[in-house]
XYZ file of C-alpha atoms in Angstrom:
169
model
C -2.556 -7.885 0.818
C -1.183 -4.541 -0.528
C 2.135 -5.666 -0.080
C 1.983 -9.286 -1.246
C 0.841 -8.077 -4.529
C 3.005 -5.134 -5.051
C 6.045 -8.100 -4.176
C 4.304 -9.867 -6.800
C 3.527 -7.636 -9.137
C 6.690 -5.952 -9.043
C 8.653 -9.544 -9.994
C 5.942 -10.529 -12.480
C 6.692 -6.877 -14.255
C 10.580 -8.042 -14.075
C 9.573 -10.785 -15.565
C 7.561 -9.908 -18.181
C 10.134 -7.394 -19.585
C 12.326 -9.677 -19.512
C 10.684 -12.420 -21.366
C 9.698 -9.903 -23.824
C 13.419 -8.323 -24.107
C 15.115 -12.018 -24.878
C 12.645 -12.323 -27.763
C 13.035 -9.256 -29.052
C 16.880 -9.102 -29.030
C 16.407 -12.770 -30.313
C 13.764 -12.793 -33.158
C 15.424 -15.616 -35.249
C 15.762 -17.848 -32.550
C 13.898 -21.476 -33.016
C 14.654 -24.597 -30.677
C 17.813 -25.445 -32.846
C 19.544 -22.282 -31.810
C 20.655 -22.974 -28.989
C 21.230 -21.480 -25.664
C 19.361 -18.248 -26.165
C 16.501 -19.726 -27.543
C 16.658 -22.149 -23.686
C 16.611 -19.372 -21.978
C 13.613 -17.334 -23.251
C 11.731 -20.435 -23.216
C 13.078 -21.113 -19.708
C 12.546 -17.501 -18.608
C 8.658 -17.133 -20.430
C 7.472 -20.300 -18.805
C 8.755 -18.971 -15.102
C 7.312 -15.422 -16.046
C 3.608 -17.079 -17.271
C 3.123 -19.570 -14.360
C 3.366 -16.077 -12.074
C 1.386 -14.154 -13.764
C -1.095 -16.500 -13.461
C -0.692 -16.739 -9.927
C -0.318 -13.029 -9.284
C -3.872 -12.533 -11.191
C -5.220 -15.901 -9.233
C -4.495 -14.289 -5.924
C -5.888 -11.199 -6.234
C -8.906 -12.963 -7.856
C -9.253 -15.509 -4.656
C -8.428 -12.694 -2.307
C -11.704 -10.865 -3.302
C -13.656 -13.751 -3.409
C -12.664 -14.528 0.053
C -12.987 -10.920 1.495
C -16.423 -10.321 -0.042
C -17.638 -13.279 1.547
C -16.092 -11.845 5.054
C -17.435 -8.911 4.439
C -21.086 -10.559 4.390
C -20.622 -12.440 7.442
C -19.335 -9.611 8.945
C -21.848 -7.229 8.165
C -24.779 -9.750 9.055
C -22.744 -10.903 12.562
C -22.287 -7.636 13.877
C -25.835 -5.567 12.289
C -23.677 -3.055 10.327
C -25.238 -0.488 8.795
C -25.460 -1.935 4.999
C -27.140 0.599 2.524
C -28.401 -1.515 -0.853
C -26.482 0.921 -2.478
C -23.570 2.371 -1.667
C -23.433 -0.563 2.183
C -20.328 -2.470 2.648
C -21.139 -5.532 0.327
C -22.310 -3.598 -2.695
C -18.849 -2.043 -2.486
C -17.426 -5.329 -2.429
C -19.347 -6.625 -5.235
C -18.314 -2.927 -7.102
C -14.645 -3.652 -6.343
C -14.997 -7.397 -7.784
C -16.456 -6.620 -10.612
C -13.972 -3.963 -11.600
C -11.283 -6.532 -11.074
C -12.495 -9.498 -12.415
C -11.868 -8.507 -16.000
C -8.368 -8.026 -15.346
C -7.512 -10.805 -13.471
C -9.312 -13.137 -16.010
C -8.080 -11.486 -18.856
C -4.686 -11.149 -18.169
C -3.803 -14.899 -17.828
C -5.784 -15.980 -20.835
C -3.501 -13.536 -22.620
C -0.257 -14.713 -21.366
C -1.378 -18.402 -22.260
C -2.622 -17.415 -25.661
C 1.248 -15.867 -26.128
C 2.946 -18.460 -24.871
C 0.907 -20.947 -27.173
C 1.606 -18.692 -29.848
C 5.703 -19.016 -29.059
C 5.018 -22.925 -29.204
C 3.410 -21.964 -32.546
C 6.193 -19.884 -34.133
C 8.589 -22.594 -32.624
C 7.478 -25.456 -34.785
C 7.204 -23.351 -37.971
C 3.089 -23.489 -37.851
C 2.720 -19.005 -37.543
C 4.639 -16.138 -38.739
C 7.057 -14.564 -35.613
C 5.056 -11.445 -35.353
C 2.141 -13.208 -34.191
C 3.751 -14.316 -31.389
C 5.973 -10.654 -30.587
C 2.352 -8.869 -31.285
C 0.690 -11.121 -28.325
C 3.894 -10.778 -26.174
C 3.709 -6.815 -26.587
C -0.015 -6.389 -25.715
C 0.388 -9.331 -22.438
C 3.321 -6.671 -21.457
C 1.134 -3.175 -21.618
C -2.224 -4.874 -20.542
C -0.498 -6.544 -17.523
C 0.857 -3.392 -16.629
C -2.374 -1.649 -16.398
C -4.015 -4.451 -14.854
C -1.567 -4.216 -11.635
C -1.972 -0.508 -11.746
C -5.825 -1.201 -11.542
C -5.700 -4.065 -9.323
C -3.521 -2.039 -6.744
C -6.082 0.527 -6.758
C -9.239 -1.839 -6.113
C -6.828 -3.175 -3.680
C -6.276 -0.294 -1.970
C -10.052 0.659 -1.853
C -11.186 -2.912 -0.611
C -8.519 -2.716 1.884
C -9.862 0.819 3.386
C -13.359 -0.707 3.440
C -11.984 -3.574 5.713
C -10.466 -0.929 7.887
C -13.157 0.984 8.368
C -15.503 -2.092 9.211
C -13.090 -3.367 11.549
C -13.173 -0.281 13.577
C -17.329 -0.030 13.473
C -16.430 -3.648 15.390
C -14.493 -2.497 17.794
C -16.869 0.719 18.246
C -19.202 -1.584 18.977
C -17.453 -4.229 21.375
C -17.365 -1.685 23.424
């Protein structure tokens, strides 16, 4: 999973600074421009439809190793401690990442509704730039964070796949 979502996060970050480069360099743009104004729209629908996915996999990935976790722990009788056992590490590790990858989408659809906003004359620019800013830096530190739990939950799965084995045999 580590490297799935570095692949992804690493092309959503591309993304993203991209997206937030074209506007900048092209603050006066509205759909009458013409071809610049295309292609930031073009490029910030491509960057928020996988950004959404990058935070929905990591969100469905947890979801589905803390329920293998559980089976796994009550299949096999591993030791699980109410406090720090295998699933109450899971749960830890979902509920630091759940704010993140809830958070971040919501924020990259409230920009991109702000664009649409801007775009028809209904907001003043900066609304939309001050949204796109923020969705850059808090995206950032959500993969940062999310590679971490990652990381973590990933080690956990390692080490209860060799109490299996230990015990297979």
């Amino acid at each position: 999973m580590r490297i799935i979502f570095a692949g992804l996060a690493f092309w959503n970050t591309i993304f993203l600074v991209y997206t937030v480069y074209l506007g900048h360099t092209h603050t006066h743009m509205t759909q009458t421009s013409g071809e610049w104004w295309h292609d930031h729209f073009s490029v910030a629908l491509i960057t928020s439809i996988l950004t959404c996915l990058t935070h929905s996999v990591v969100y469905i990935h947890f979801l589905g190793t803390s329920k293998g976790i559980k089976e796994a722990v009550d299949a096999f009788s591993l030791p699980n401690d109410p406090e720090t056992g295998f699933e109450r590490r899971a749960k830890r590790y979902k509920a630091r990442m759940r704010p993140l990858a809830m958070f971040a989408p919501i924020l990259i659809i409230v920009t991109a509704w702000l664009g649409a906003a801007y775009d028809t004359h209904r907001i003043a620019w900066w609304w939309h730039a001050t949204f796109a800013y923020f969705s850059l830096v808090f995206n950032l530190m959500a993969f940062v964070m999310e590679h971490r739990v990652i990381t973590e939950n990933t080690a956990m799965i390692r080490e209860i796949n060799r109490l299996i084995v230990a015990k297979k045999q």
